[in-house]
């Protein structure tokens, strides 16, 4: 039993969608979240740069004594998780686009994946698509520009709506009935997506699966907390803490948001 914190990092505020799922499933655990917003978006950076940033984030979380690290970023997972697992002595949980459930359930056999360039061009993404989506047409769409707008906190703007629509329409015309959100920032687009997509299109992300995996790895390693009080949650950002605080404002749990230039 272990009261140290779960560490979570992302290129910015997007991974808070994953933190929310973890907190809901494991309400007694303490968490520390790192938003590397200064370096967002990761998705347009070369693989070596994404790896270097992932190492920096991991070392920050380890310096805070974290017992397990959730890489709450598809782009960092696909580019860095193997290295992190080999080089650091704590369990790592990664996130990948939920292609498998989409492929199993799609009726049209046409699945759209909205993700960053860094995720779509990675070998892990291609091997997952190959292994789990035989007989399925995968439509890959890069979400260029979306992360920047979400990081600016403009979740309702017309500019964002129009950009997102321009990414959805070609996939709809080709018959997509499942849309996989392959970036942890994108769950914050679900209200806009619901306005523009027909009801027969199911939107899925990997947040709940990551939370379940986090729970099971904590259990297997005897790392669950033995506290019976609700956990506390610290958030650090090297970007604008007002945007992070505002995206967390619906959260009912005790949390603090601080600026830190890491
Ligand atoms: N939230 C991230 C992901 O899941 C990264 C987006 C980015 O920084 O480009 O891919």
Coordinates of C-alpha atoms and ligand atoms in Angstrom, one line a residue:
X1 CA 0.0 0.0 0.0
X2 CA 1.4 3.3 -1.1
X3 CA 0.4 6.9 -0.5
X4 CA 2.7 8.5 -3.1
X5 CA 1.1 10.3 -6.0
X6 CA 0.2 9.1 -9.4
X7 CA 2.1 11.3 -11.9
X8 CA 0.4 12.4 -15.1
X9 CA 1.8 14.4 -18.0
X10 CA 0.8 15.8 -21.3
X11 CA 2.0 18.4 -23.8
X12 CA -0.6 20.7 -22.2
X13 CA -4.1 20.7 -20.8
X14 CA -5.5 17.9 -22.9
X15 CA -4.4 15.1 -20.5
X16 CA -6.8 16.5 -17.8
X17 CA -9.4 14.5 -19.7
X18 CA -7.5 11.4 -18.6
X19 CA -6.9 12.7 -15.1
X20 CA -10.7 13.1 -14.8
X21 CA -11.3 9.5 -15.6
X22 CA -8.5 8.3 -13.2
X23 CA -9.8 10.5 -10.4
X24 CA -13.3 9.2 -10.9
X25 CA -12.2 5.5 -10.9
X26 CA -9.6 5.9 -8.1
X27 CA -11.0 8.8 -5.9
X28 CA -8.7 8.0 -3.0
X29 CA -5.5 8.4 -5.0
X30 CA -3.4 11.6 -4.8
X31 CA -2.3 12.9 -8.2
X32 CA 0.2 15.4 -9.7
X33 CA -0.4 16.6 -13.2
X34 CA 2.1 18.3 -15.4
X35 CA 1.0 20.4 -18.4
X36 CA 4.0 21.2 -20.7
X37 CA 2.0 23.8 -22.5
X38 CA 5.0 25.9 -23.3
X39 CA 6.1 23.2 -25.7
X40 CA 2.7 22.3 -27.2
X41 CA 1.9 21.1 -29.7
X42 CA 4.1 18.0 -29.5
X43 CA 2.4 16.5 -32.5
X44 CA 4.3 18.6 -35.1
X45 CA 7.7 18.0 -33.5
X46 CA 10.3 15.4 -34.6
X47 CA 10.3 12.1 -32.7
X48 CA 13.7 12.9 -30.9
X49 CA 12.3 16.1 -29.6
X50 CA 9.1 14.4 -28.3
X51 CA 11.3 11.9 -26.5
X52 CA 13.5 14.6 -24.9
X53 CA 10.4 16.4 -23.6
X54 CA 8.9 13.2 -22.3
X55 CA 12.2 12.5 -20.4
X56 CA 12.1 16.0 -18.9
X57 CA 8.5 15.6 -17.8
X58 CA 9.2 12.1 -16.3
X59 CA 12.1 13.4 -14.3
X60 CA 10.1 16.2 -12.9
X61 CA 7.4 13.8 -11.8
X62 CA 9.9 11.4 -10.3
X63 CA 11.6 14.3 -8.4
X64 CA 8.2 14.7 -6.8
X65 CA 8.2 11.0 -5.7
X66 CA 5.5 9.7 -8.0
X67 CA 4.8 5.9 -7.8
X68 CA 3.5 5.4 -11.3
X69 CA 3.4 7.7 -14.4
X70 CA 0.6 8.1 -16.9
X71 CA 1.7 9.4 -20.2
X72 CA -1.6 11.2 -20.9
X73 CA -0.6 12.0 -24.5
X74 CA -0.9 9.8 -27.5
X75 CA 2.0 11.6 -29.2
X76 CA 4.4 11.1 -26.3
X77 CA 3.2 7.5 -25.8
X78 CA 3.8 6.5 -29.4
X79 CA 7.2 8.2 -29.5
X80 CA 8.6 7.6 -26.0
X81 CA 7.0 4.9 -23.9
X82 CA 9.3 2.1 -24.8
X83 CA 12.3 4.2 -23.8
X84 CA 10.7 5.4 -20.6
X85 CA 9.8 1.8 -19.6
X86 CA 13.3 0.6 -20.2
X87 CA 15.1 3.5 -18.4
X88 CA 13.0 4.3 -15.3
X89 CA 12.0 2.1 -12.5
X90 CA 8.3 2.9 -12.1
X91 CA 5.3 1.5 -14.1
X92 CA 4.2 3.6 -17.0
X93 CA 0.7 3.7 -18.5
X94 CA 0.4 4.9 -22.1
X95 CA -2.5 5.9 -24.3
X96 CA -3.2 4.9 -27.9
X97 CA -6.1 5.7 -30.2
X98 CA -9.0 3.2 -29.5
X99 CA -8.9 1.6 -32.9
X100 CA -9.7 -1.9 -31.7
X101 CA -13.2 -1.2 -30.2
X102 CA -14.1 1.0 -33.1
X103 CA -13.1 -1.7 -35.6
X104 CA -15.1 -4.3 -33.7
X105 CA -18.2 -2.3 -33.6
X106 CA -18.2 -0.3 -36.9
X107 CA -21.1 -1.4 -39.2
X108 CA -19.9 0.6 -42.2
X109 CA -16.3 -0.8 -41.6
X110 CA -15.1 2.7 -42.1
X111 CA -13.4 4.3 -39.0
X112 CA -12.1 7.8 -38.8
X113 CA -9.1 8.6 -36.6
X114 CA -8.4 12.2 -35.7
X115 CA -4.9 12.5 -34.2
X116 CA -1.7 14.5 -34.4
X117 CA 0.9 14.1 -37.1
X118 CA 3.3 12.7 -34.5
X119 CA 0.8 9.9 -33.6
X120 CA -0.4 9.1 -37.1
X121 CA 3.2 8.8 -38.4
X122 CA 4.4 6.6 -35.6
X123 CA 5.2 2.9 -36.1
X124 CA 3.1 2.0 -33.0
X125 CA 0.0 3.5 -34.5
X126 CA 0.6 1.6 -37.8
X127 CA 1.2 -1.7 -36.0
X128 CA -2.0 -1.2 -33.9
X129 CA -4.0 -0.4 -37.0
X130 CA -2.7 -3.4 -38.8
X131 CA -3.2 -5.8 -35.9
X132 CA -6.7 -4.7 -34.8
X133 CA -8.4 -3.4 -37.9
X134 CA -8.2 -6.1 -40.5
X135 CA -11.0 -5.6 -43.1
X136 CA -11.6 -2.1 -41.9
X137 CA -10.8 1.1 -43.8
X138 CA -9.1 3.5 -41.5
X139 CA -9.3 7.1 -42.5
X140 CA -6.5 9.1 -40.9
X141 CA -7.0 12.8 -40.3
X142 CA -4.4 15.1 -38.8
X143 CA -5.9 17.6 -36.4
X144 CA -3.5 20.4 -37.4
X145 CA -4.2 23.6 -35.4
X146 CA -6.7 22.1 -33.0
X147 CA -4.4 21.6 -30.0
X148 CA -3.2 25.3 -30.3
X149 CA -6.8 26.5 -30.2
X150 CA -7.7 24.3 -27.2
X151 CA -4.5 25.4 -25.4
X152 CA -5.7 29.0 -25.9
X153 CA -9.0 28.1 -24.2
X154 CA -11.1 28.9 -27.3
X155 CA -13.4 25.9 -27.0
X156 CA -16.5 27.6 -28.4
X157 CA -15.1 29.7 -31.2
X158 CA -16.4 29.7 -34.8
X159 CA -12.9 29.4 -36.1
X160 CA -12.5 26.1 -34.2
X161 CA -15.9 24.9 -35.4
X162 CA -15.1 25.5 -39.0
X163 CA -11.6 23.9 -38.8
X164 CA -13.1 20.8 -37.1
X165 CA -15.9 20.7 -39.7
X166 CA -13.3 20.8 -42.5
X167 CA -11.7 17.7 -41.0
X168 CA -14.9 15.8 -40.4
X169 CA -16.7 16.3 -43.7
X170 CA -14.3 14.3 -45.9
X171 CA -14.5 11.3 -43.5
X172 CA -18.3 11.6 -43.3
X173 CA -18.6 11.6 -47.1
X174 CA -16.6 8.4 -47.2
X175 CA -19.0 6.7 -44.8
X176 CA -17.3 6.9 -41.4
X177 CA -19.6 5.6 -38.5
X178 CA -16.9 5.6 -35.8
X179 CA -14.7 8.5 -34.9
X180 CA -11.7 7.7 -32.8
X181 CA -10.3 10.7 -30.9
X182 CA -6.5 10.0 -30.9
X183 CA -5.3 12.9 -28.9
X184 CA -6.1 13.7 -25.3
X185 CA -7.0 17.3 -26.1
X186 CA -9.8 16.2 -28.4
X187 CA -12.4 15.0 -25.8
X188 CA -12.9 18.8 -25.1
X189 CA -14.2 19.0 -28.7
X190 CA -17.0 16.5 -28.1
X191 CA -19.7 19.2 -27.6
X192 CA -18.8 20.8 -31.0
X193 CA -18.5 17.4 -32.7
X194 CA -21.9 16.4 -31.5
X195 CA -23.3 19.5 -33.2
X196 CA -21.8 18.7 -36.5
X197 CA -21.9 14.8 -36.7
X198 CA -25.0 12.8 -37.5
X199 CA -26.3 10.6 -34.7
X200 CA -25.2 7.4 -36.4
X201 CA -21.5 8.4 -35.8
X202 CA -20.1 7.1 -32.5
X203 CA -17.3 9.1 -30.9
X204 CA -14.8 7.2 -28.8
X205 CA -11.7 8.0 -26.9
X206 CA -9.4 6.0 -24.6
X207 CA -9.8 7.8 -21.3
X208 CA -11.8 5.1 -19.4
X209 CA -9.5 2.3 -20.7
X210 CA -6.5 4.2 -19.4
X211 CA -8.1 4.7 -16.0
X212 CA -8.9 0.9 -15.8
X213 CA -5.4 0.0 -16.8
X214 CA -4.0 2.4 -14.2
X215 CA -6.1 0.7 -11.5
X216 CA -5.1 -2.7 -12.6
X217 CA -1.3 -1.9 -12.7
X218 CA -1.5 -0.3 -9.2
X219 CA -3.2 -3.4 -7.9
X220 CA -0.7 -5.8 -9.5
X221 CA 2.2 -3.9 -8.0
X222 CA 0.6 -3.4 -4.6
X223 CA 0.7 0.4 -5.1
X224 CA -2.8 1.4 -4.3
X225 CA -3.2 3.9 -1.5
X226 CA -4.6 2.7 1.8
X227 CA -6.0 6.1 2.6
X228 CA -9.8 6.3 3.1
X229 CA -10.0 10.0 2.4
X230 CA -10.5 11.6 -1.0
X231 CA -7.2 12.3 -2.8
X232 CA -5.6 15.7 -3.3
X233 CA -4.6 16.9 -6.7
X234 CA -1.7 19.3 -7.7
X235 CA -1.5 20.7 -11.2
X236 CA 1.5 22.4 -12.6
X237 CA 1.8 24.3 -15.9
X238 CA 4.5 26.2 -17.7
X239 CA 1.8 28.0 -19.7
X240 CA -1.1 30.1 -18.7
X241 CA -2.5 28.8 -15.4
X242 CA -5.8 30.6 -16.0
X243 CA -6.6 28.3 -19.0
X244 CA -5.7 25.2 -16.9
X245 CA -7.8 26.4 -14.0
X246 CA -10.7 27.2 -16.2
X247 CA -10.7 23.7 -17.9
X248 CA -10.6 22.2 -14.3
X249 CA -13.3 24.5 -13.0
X250 CA -16.1 21.8 -13.2
X251 CA -14.0 19.4 -11.1
X252 CA -15.5 19.0 -7.7
X253 CA -12.4 17.6 -6.0
X254 CA -9.8 19.5 -4.0
X255 CA -7.1 20.7 -6.3
X256 CA -4.4 23.4 -6.7
X257 CA -3.1 25.0 -10.0
X258 CA 0.4 26.6 -10.0
X259 CA 2.7 28.1 -12.6
X260 CA 6.1 26.4 -12.8
X261 CA 8.8 27.1 -15.4
X262 CA 10.1 23.6 -16.0
Ligands
LIG1 N1 -2.6 15.7 -26.1 C1 -1.6 15.2 -27.0 C2 -2.0 13.8 -27.6 O1 -2.7 13.1 -27.0 C3 -0.7 16.0 -27.7 C4 -1.1 17.0 -28.6 C5 0.0 17.8 -29.1 O2 0.7 18.4 -28.3 O3 0.2 17.9 -30.3 O4 -1.5 13.5 -28.6

